[in-house]
Coordinates of C-alpha atoms in Angstrom, one line a residue:
X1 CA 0.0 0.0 0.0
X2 CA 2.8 2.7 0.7
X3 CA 4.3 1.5 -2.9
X4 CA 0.8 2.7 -4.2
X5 CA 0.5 5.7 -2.3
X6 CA 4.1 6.8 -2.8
X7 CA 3.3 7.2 -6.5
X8 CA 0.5 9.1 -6.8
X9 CA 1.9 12.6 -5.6
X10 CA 4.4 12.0 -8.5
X11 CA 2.3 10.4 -11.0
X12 CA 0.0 13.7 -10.2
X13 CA 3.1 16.1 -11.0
X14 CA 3.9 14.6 -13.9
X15 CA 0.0 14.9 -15.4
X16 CA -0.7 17.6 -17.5
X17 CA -4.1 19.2 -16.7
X18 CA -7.0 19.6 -18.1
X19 CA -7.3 15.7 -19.0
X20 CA -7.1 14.7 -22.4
X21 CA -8.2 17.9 -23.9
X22 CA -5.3 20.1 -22.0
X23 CA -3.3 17.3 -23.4
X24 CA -4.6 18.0 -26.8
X25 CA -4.5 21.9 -26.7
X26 CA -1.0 21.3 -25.9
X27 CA 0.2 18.9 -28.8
X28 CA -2.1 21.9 -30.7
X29 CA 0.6 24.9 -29.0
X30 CA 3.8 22.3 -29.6
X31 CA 3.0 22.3 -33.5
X32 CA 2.1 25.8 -33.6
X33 CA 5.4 27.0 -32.7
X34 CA 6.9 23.9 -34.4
X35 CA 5.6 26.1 -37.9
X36 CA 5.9 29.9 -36.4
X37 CA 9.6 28.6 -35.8
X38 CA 10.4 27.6 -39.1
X39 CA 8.7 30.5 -40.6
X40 CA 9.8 33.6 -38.7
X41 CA 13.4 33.0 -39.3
X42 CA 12.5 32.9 -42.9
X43 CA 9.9 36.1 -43.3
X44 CA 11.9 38.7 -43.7
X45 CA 14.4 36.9 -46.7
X46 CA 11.2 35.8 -48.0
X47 CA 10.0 39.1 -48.6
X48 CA 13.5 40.3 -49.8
X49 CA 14.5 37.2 -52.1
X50 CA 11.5 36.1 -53.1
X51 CA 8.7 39.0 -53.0
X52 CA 11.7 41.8 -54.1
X53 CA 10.7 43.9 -51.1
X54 CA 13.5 46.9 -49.8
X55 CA 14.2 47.0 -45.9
X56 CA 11.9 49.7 -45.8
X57 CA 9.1 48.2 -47.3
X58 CA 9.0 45.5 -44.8
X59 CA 9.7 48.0 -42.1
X60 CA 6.2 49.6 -43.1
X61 CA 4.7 46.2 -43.5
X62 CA 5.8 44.5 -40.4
X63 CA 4.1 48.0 -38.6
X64 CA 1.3 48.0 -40.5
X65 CA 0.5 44.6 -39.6
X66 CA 1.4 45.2 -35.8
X67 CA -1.0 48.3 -35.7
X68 CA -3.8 45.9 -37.2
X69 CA -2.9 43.0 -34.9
X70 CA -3.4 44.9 -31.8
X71 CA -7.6 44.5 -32.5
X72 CA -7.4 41.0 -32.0
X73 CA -7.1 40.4 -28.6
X74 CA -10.2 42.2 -27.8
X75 CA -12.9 41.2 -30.9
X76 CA -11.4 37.6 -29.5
X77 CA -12.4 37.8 -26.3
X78 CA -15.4 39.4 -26.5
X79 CA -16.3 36.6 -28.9
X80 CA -15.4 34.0 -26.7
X81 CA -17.6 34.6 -24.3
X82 CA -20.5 34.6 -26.5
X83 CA -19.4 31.7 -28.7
X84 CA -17.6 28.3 -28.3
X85 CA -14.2 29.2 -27.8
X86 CA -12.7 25.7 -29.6
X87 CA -14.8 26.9 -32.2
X88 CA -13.9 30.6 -32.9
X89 CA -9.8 29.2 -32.5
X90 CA -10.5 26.9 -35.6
X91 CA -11.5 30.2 -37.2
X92 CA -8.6 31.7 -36.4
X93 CA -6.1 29.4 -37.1
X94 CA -7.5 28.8 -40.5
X95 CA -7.6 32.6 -41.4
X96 CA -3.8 32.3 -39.9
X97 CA -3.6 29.6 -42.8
X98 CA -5.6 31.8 -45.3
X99 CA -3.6 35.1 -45.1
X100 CA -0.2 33.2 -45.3
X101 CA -0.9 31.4 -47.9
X102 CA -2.1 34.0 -50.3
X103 CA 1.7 35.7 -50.0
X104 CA 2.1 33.1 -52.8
X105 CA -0.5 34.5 -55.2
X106 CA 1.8 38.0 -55.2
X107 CA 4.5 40.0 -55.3
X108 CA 2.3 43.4 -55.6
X109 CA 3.7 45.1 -52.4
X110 CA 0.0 46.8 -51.4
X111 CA -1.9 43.0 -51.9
X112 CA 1.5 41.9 -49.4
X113 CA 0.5 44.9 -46.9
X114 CA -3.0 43.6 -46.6
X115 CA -2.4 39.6 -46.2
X116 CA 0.3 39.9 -43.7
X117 CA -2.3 42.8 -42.0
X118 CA -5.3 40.5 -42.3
X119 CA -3.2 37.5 -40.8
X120 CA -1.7 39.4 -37.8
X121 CA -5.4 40.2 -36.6
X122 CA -6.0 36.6 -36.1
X123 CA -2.6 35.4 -34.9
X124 CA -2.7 38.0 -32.0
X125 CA -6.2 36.8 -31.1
X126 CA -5.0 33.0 -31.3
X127 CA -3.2 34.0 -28.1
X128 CA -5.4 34.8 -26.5
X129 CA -8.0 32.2 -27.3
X130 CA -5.7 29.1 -26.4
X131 CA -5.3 31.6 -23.0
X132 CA -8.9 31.6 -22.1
X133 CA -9.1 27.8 -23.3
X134 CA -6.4 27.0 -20.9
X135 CA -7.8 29.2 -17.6
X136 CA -11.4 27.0 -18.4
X137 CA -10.5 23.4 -19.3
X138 CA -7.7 23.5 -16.4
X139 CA -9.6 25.6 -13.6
X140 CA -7.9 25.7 -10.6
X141 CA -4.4 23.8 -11.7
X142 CA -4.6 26.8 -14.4
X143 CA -0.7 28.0 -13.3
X144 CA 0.8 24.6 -13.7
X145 CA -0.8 24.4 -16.9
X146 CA 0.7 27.5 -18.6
X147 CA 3.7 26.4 -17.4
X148 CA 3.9 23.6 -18.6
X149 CA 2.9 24.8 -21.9
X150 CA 5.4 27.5 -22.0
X151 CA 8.1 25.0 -21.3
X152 CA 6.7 23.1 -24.6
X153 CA 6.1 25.8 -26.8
X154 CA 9.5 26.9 -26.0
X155 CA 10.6 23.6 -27.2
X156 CA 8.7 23.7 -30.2
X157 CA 10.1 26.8 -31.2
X158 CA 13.4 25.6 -31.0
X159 CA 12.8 22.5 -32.8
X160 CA 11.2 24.8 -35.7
X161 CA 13.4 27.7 -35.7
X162 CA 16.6 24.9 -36.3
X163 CA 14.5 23.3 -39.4
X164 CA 14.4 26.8 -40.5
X165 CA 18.3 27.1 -40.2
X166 CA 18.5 23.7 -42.3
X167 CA 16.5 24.8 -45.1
X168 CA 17.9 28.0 -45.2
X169 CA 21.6 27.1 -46.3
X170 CA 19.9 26.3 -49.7
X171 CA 18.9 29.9 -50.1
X172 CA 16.4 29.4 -52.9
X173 CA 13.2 30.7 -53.6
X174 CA 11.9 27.3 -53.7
X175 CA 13.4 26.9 -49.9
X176 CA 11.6 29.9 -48.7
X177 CA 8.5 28.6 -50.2
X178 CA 8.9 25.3 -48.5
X179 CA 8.8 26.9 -44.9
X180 CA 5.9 29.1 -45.7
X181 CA 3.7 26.7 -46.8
X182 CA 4.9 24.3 -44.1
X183 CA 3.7 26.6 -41.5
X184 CA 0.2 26.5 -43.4
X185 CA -0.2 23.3 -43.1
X186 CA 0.7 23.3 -39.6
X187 CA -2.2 25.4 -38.8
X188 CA -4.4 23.0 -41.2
X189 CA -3.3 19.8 -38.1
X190 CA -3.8 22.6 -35.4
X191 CA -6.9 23.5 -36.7
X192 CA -8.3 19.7 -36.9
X193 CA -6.9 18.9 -33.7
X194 CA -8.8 21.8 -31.9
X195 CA -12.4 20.3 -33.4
X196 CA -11.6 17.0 -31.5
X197 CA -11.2 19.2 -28.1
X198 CA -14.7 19.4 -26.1
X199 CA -15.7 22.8 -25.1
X200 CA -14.9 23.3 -21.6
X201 CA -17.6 25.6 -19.3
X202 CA -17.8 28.5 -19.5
X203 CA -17.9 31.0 -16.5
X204 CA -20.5 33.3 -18.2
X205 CA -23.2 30.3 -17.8
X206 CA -22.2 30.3 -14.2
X207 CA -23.6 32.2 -10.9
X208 CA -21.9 32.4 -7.6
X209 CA -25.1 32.5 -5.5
X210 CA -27.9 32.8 -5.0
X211 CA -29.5 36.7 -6.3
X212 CA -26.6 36.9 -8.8
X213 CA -27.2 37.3 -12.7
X214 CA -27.6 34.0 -14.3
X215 CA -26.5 33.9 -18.4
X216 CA -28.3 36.0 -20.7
X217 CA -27.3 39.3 -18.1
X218 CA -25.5 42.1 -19.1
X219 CA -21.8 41.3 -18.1
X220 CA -19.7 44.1 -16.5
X221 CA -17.2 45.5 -19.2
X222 CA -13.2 45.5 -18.6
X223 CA -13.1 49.0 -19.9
X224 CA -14.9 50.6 -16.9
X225 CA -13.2 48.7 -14.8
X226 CA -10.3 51.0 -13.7
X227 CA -7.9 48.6 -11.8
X228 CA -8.2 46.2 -14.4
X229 CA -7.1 49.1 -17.2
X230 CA -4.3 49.9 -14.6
X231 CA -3.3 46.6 -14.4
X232 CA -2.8 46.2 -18.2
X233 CA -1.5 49.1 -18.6
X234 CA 1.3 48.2 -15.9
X235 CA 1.7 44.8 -18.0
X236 CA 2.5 47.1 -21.5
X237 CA 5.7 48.1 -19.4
X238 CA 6.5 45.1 -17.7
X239 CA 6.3 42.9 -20.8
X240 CA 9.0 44.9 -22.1
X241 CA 11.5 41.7 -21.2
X242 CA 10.6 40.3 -24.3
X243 CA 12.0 43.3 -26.4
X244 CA 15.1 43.5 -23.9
X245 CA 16.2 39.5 -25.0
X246 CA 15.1 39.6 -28.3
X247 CA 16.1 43.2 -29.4
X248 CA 18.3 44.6 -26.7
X249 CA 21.0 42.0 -26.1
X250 CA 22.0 41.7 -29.4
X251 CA 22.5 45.6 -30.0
X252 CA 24.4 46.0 -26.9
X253 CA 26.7 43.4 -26.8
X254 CA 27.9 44.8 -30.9
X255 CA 28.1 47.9 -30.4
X256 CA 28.8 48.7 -26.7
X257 CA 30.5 45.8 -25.2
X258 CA 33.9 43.6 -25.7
X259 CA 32.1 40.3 -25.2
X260 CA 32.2 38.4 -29.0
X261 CA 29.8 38.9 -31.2
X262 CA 28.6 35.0 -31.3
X263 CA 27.4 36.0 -27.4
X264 CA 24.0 37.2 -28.9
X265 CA 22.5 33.8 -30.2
X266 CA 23.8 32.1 -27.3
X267 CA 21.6 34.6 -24.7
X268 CA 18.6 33.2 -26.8
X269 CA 19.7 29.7 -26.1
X270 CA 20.3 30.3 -22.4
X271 CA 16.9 32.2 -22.4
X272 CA 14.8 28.9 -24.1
X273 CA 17.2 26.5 -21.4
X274 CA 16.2 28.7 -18.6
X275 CA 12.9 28.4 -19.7
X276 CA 12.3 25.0 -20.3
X277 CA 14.6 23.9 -16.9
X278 CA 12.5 26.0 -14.5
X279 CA 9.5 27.4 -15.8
X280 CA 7.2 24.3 -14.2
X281 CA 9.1 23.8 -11.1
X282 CA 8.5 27.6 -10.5
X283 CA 5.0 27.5 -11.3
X284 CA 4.6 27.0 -7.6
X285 CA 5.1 29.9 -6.4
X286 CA 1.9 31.4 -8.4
X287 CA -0.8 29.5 -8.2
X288 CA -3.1 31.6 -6.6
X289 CA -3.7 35.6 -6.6
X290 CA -2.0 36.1 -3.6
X291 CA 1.1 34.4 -4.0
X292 CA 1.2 36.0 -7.9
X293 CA 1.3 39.1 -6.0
X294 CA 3.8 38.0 -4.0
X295 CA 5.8 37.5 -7.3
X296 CA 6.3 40.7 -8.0
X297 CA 8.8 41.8 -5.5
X298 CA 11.2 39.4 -6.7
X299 CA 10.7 40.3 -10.6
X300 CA 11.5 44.1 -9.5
X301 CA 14.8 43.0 -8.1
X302 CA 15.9 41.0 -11.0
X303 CA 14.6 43.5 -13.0
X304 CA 16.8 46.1 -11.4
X305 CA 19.9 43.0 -10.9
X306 CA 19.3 42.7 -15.2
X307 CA 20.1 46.5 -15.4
X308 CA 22.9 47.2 -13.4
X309 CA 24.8 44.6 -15.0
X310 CA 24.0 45.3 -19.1
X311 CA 25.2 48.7 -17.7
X312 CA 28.9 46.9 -16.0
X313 CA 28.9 44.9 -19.1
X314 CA 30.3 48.4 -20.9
X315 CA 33.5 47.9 -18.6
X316 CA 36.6 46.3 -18.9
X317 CA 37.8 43.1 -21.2
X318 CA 35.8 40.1 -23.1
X319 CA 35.9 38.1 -20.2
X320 CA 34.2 40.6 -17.8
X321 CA 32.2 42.2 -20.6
X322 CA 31.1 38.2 -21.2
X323 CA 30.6 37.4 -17.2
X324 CA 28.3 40.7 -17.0
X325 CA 26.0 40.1 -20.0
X326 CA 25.4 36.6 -18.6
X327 CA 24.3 37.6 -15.5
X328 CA 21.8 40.1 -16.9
X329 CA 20.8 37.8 -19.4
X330 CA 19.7 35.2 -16.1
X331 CA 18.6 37.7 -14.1
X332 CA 16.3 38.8 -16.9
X333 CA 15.1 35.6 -17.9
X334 CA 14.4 34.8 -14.1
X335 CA 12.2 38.0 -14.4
X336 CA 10.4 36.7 -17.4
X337 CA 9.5 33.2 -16.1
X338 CA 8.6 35.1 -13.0
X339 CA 6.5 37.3 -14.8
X340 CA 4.6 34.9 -16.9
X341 CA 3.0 33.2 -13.5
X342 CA 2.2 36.4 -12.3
X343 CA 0.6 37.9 -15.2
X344 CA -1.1 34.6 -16.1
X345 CA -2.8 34.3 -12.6
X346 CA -3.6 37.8 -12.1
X347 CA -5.7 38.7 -15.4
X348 CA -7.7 35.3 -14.7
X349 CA -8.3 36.0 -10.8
X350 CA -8.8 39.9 -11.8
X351 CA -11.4 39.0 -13.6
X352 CA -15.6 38.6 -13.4
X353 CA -16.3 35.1 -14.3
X354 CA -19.0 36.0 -16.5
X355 CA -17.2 38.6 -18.5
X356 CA -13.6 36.4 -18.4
X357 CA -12.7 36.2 -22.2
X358 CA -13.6 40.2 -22.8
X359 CA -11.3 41.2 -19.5
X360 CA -8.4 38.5 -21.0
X361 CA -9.2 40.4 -24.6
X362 CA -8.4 43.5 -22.5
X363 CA -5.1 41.8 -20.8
X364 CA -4.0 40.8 -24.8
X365 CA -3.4 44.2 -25.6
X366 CA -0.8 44.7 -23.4
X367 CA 2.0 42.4 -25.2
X368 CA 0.4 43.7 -28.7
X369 CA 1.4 47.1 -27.5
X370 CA 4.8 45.8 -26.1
X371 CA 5.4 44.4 -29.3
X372 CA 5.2 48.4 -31.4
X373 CA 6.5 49.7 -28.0
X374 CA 9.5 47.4 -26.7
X375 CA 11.9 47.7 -29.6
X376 CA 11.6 51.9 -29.4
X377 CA 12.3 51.8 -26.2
X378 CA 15.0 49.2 -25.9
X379 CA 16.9 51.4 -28.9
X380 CA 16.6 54.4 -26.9
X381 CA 18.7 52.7 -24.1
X382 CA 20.9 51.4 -26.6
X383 CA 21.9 54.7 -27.7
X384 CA 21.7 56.5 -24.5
X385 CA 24.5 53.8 -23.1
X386 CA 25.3 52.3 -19.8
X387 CA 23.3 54.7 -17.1
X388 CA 20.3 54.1 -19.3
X389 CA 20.0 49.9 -18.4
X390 CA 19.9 50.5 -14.2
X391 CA 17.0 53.3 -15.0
X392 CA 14.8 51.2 -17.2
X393 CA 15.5 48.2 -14.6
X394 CA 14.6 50.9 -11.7
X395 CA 11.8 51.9 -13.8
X396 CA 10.4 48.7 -14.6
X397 CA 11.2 47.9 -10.8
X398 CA 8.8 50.5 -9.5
X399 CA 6.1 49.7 -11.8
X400 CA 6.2 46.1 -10.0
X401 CA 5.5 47.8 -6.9
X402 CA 2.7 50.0 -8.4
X403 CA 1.1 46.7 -9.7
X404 CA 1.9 45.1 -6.4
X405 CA -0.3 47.9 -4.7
X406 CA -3.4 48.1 -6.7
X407 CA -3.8 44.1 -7.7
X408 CA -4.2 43.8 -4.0
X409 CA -7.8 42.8 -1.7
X410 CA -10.0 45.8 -2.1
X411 CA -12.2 46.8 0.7
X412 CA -15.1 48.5 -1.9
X413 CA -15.1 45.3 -4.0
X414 CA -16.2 41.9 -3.7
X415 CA -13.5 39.1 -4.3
X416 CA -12.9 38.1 -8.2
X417 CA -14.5 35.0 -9.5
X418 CA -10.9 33.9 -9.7
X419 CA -10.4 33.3 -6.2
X420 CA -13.1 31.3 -5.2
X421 CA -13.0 28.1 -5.0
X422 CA -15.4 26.8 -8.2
X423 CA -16.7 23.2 -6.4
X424 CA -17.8 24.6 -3.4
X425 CA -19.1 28.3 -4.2
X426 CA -20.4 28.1 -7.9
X427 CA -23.8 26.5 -9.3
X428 CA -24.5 26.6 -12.7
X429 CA -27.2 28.7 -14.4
X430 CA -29.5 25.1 -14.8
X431 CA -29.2 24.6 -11.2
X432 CA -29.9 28.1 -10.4
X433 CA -33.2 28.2 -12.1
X434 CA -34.7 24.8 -10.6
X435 CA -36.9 26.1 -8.1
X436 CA -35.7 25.0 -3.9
X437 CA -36.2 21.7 -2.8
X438 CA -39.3 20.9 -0.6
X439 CA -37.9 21.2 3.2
X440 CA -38.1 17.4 4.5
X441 CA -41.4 17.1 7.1
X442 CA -40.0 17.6 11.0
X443 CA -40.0 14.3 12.3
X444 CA -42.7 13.0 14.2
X445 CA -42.9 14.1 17.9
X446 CA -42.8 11.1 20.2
X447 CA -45.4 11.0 23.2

C-alpha cells in the first residue's frame, strides 16, 4: 500500500491538466510554434529574395501589420464569451492559414500589406483564445498548466526555428516557399486537432449565488473597470522583457561591449534553457492571486539585478564584458519566467467570471502594444549607453511595486471569481433556475 500511495503525488506532477483535452491543446501549441519557428526565421528573406521587397518596405509592412494585430485580442475575447471558444480558435487558425498562404498569389507590395495585416489580426487573437481555453479546461491547476505549456512551446520553437536554419543554407526561392507553406499546413493539423477538443464551461453560464445574474445578463465591461485598465496598462511596461532579450541584447553586446559577437544567439539559447529547466518547477510559487502578488517583488529586483549589469557589461575586457552580459541575461530571464505566472494568474483571478474572455481580450493588448512599443524603447537605451539599463530596470522595478499595490484585496469590491473556489461556491445557471427543494417534514414528535 505505501508502494501505491508513494506514486500518486508524482504520477500527479507529472499529469498535464486539463485531462485529455489540455493534453490535446498542448500537442495543438507544440506544433504551432513547431511552424511559427520555421517561418519567422525565414519572413523577412522571403519578402526580400522572393517578393523583391526593400528594408523599408518591410519596415512599413511589419508596422502596419502590428497596428492591425493589436484588434485581435479584444474582438477575440469578446467573442469567446459569446461563442464556443474551440470553435472561434479553428477560425482563427484557419484565417492564420488563409492570409499566409495567399503571400504566394503575389509579389504586388500593397496586396503583401494587406495579407500579412489580415493574418496578424488573427494570430494576435489565437493568443489569447488558447489563454482563455487554458484558464477553463484546467480551472484551478490553471498555473501549472501555462507552465507547462510555455516549457513546450518553448521547445517547439526551437525545434522549428533549427528546421528553419537547415532549409535555409539552400537559399532558394523554392526553400523559402517550402517553410511558408509548411507553416500553413501546420495550422491546417492545429486546426483539426482543436475540433476534436470538447468545449470546456464557461464561466459566463455560471452564478456564484444565490441573487446573482444568471446567463443572458448584461456582463460588466473590462473598460470601466479602472484597476483592471491599470493593471494592463502596468503589464505594457512590464512585458518589455521580451524586447530587452530579443532586441536589446543583441544591439548592446555589438556595439557597446567587448564580449564576442557570437554572445547574442547564445543569450537566446540560455533564455529557451532557462525556460524550459524552470518554468514548471517555479510555477509554484503562483498558483493563486495572492502568492502572484507576492511575485512581483522578486521580478522588480531581478529586473533592477538585469540593469545594473548590461550597464557593467560596458566595462573592462571580453571576459568581464562576457561574465556581465550573462548575468543580466539570467537575471532577466528569471524575471520573465517570474512574470509569466504572475501575469497569467492575475488577469484570470482579476477578472468577473461571466465577463472572463472580454477582460483577457483587454489583458491581450498589453504584449500587442509591447510588441510596437518594446523595440523603441530598448533602442533608446541602446543609444543613451550604460546609465540608461539601471534606469529602465529601476523603472520597470517601480512599476512592479505599483502593480503590487493596486492588484491587491479591495475593501469597496467583492473578491474576483478567480479566487473562489469553483466546487464549493459556484452552481450553474440550470441549477440556479430549478426552483428550492421541498424542506423534509419535522419528524414525528414522540409521546
Amino acid at each position: 500500500m505505501r508502494q501505491t500511495s508513494s506514486r500518486v503525488p508524482f504520477v500527479r506532477r507529472l499529469a498535464v491538466p486539463g485531462g485529455r483535452d489540455g493534453r490535446r491543446m498542448l500537442v495543438v501549441a507544440v506544433i504551432d510554434k513547431v511552424g511559427t519557428g520555421l517561418w519567422s526565421g525565414a519572413a523577412t528573406l522571403y519578402f526580400i529574395y522572393v517578393a523583391h521587397l526593400s528594408v523599408a518596405q518591410i519596415g512599413v509592412l511589419m508596422g502596419l501589420s502590428g497596428v492591425l494585430g493589436i484588434a485581435g485580442p479584444p474582438l477575440a475575447g469578446r467573442l469567446a464569451d459569446r461563442f464556443p471558444v474551440t470553435r472561434i480558435l479553428v477560425v482563427a487558425q484557419l484565417a492564420r492559414g488563409a492570409a499566409l498562404l495567399a503571400l504566394l498569389s503575389t509579389n504586388e507590395y500593397g496586396l503583401l500589406v494587406l495579407y500579412s495585416a489580415l493574418g496578424a489580426l488573427p494570430d494576435r487573437a489565437s493568443s489569447v483564445l488558447t489563454k482563455l481555453f487554458a484558464a477553463r479546461v484546467a480551472g484551478p491547476h490553471r498555473i501549472r498548466y501555462q507552465a507547462i505549456q510555455r516549457t513546450a512551446v518553448n521547445i517547439g520553437w526551437a525545434v522549428g526555428a533549427a528546421g528553419a536554419a537547415a532549409a535555409l543554407t539552400v537559399g532558394s526561392a523554392a526553400s523559402y516557399r517550402a517553410l511558408l507553406l509548411a507553416n500553413v499546413a501546420s495550422y491546417a493539423v492545429i486546426a483539426v486537432l482543436t475540433l476534436r477538443c470538447a468545449e470546456p464551461p464557461a464561466p459566463s453560464r455560471i452564478v456564484t449565488g444565490p441573487g446573482l445574474p444568471v446567463a443572458g445578463t448584461r456582463a460588466p465591461t473590462p473598460w470601466r473597470d479602472r484597476r483592471y485598465l491599470a493593471f494592463t496598462g502596468s503589464e505594457i511596461w512590464l512585458f518589455l522583457d521580451d524586447s530587452i532579450l530579443q532586441v536589446g541584447f543583441p544591439l548592446w553586446i555589438v556595439h557597446a561591449t567587448t564580449a564576442p559577437v557570437g554572445l547574442a544567439p547564445l543569450v537566446l539559447v540560455l533564455n529557451s534553457v532557462l525556460v524550459i529547466a524552470l518554468q514548471v518547477p517555479l510555477s509554484r510559487f503562483g498558483e493563486t492571486r495572492a502568492a502572484a502578488r507576492r511575485l512581483l517583488v522578486p521580478i522588480g529586483a531581478a529586473f533592477l539585478t538585469g540593469g545594473v549589469a548590461l550597464a557593467a557589461s560596458a566595462d573592462g575586457g571580453p571576459w568581464f564584458a562576457t561574465a556581465a552580459v550573462l548575468v543580466a541575461a539570467v537575471a532577466f530571464t528569471l524575471a520573465e519566467i517570474l512574470h509569466a505566472l504572475s501575469s497569467w494568474e492575475l488577469s484570470v483571478s482579476l477578472a468577473p467570471g461571466e465577463a472572463q474572455g472580454a477582460y483577457l481580450g483587454v489583458h491581450g493588448l498589453a504584449q500587442s502594444a509591447q510588441r510596437s512599443l518594446g523595440p523603441v524603447v530598448v533602442g533608446a537605451a541602446v543609444t543613451a549607453g550604460p546609465f540608461a539599463w539601471p534606469v529602465l530596470g529601476a523603472t520597470l522595478a517601480l512599476v512592479c511595486l505599483a502593480q503590487h499595490r493596486f492588484v491587491g484585496p479591495s475593501p469597496h469590491l467583492p473578491p474576483p471569481a478567480g479566487d473562489m473556489d469553483p466546487g464549493a461556491r459556484t452552481r450553474t445557471a440550470e441549477d440556479a433556475a430549478r426552483p428550492p427543494a421541498a424542506s423534509p417534514p419535522p419528524p414525528a414528535q414522540g409521546g
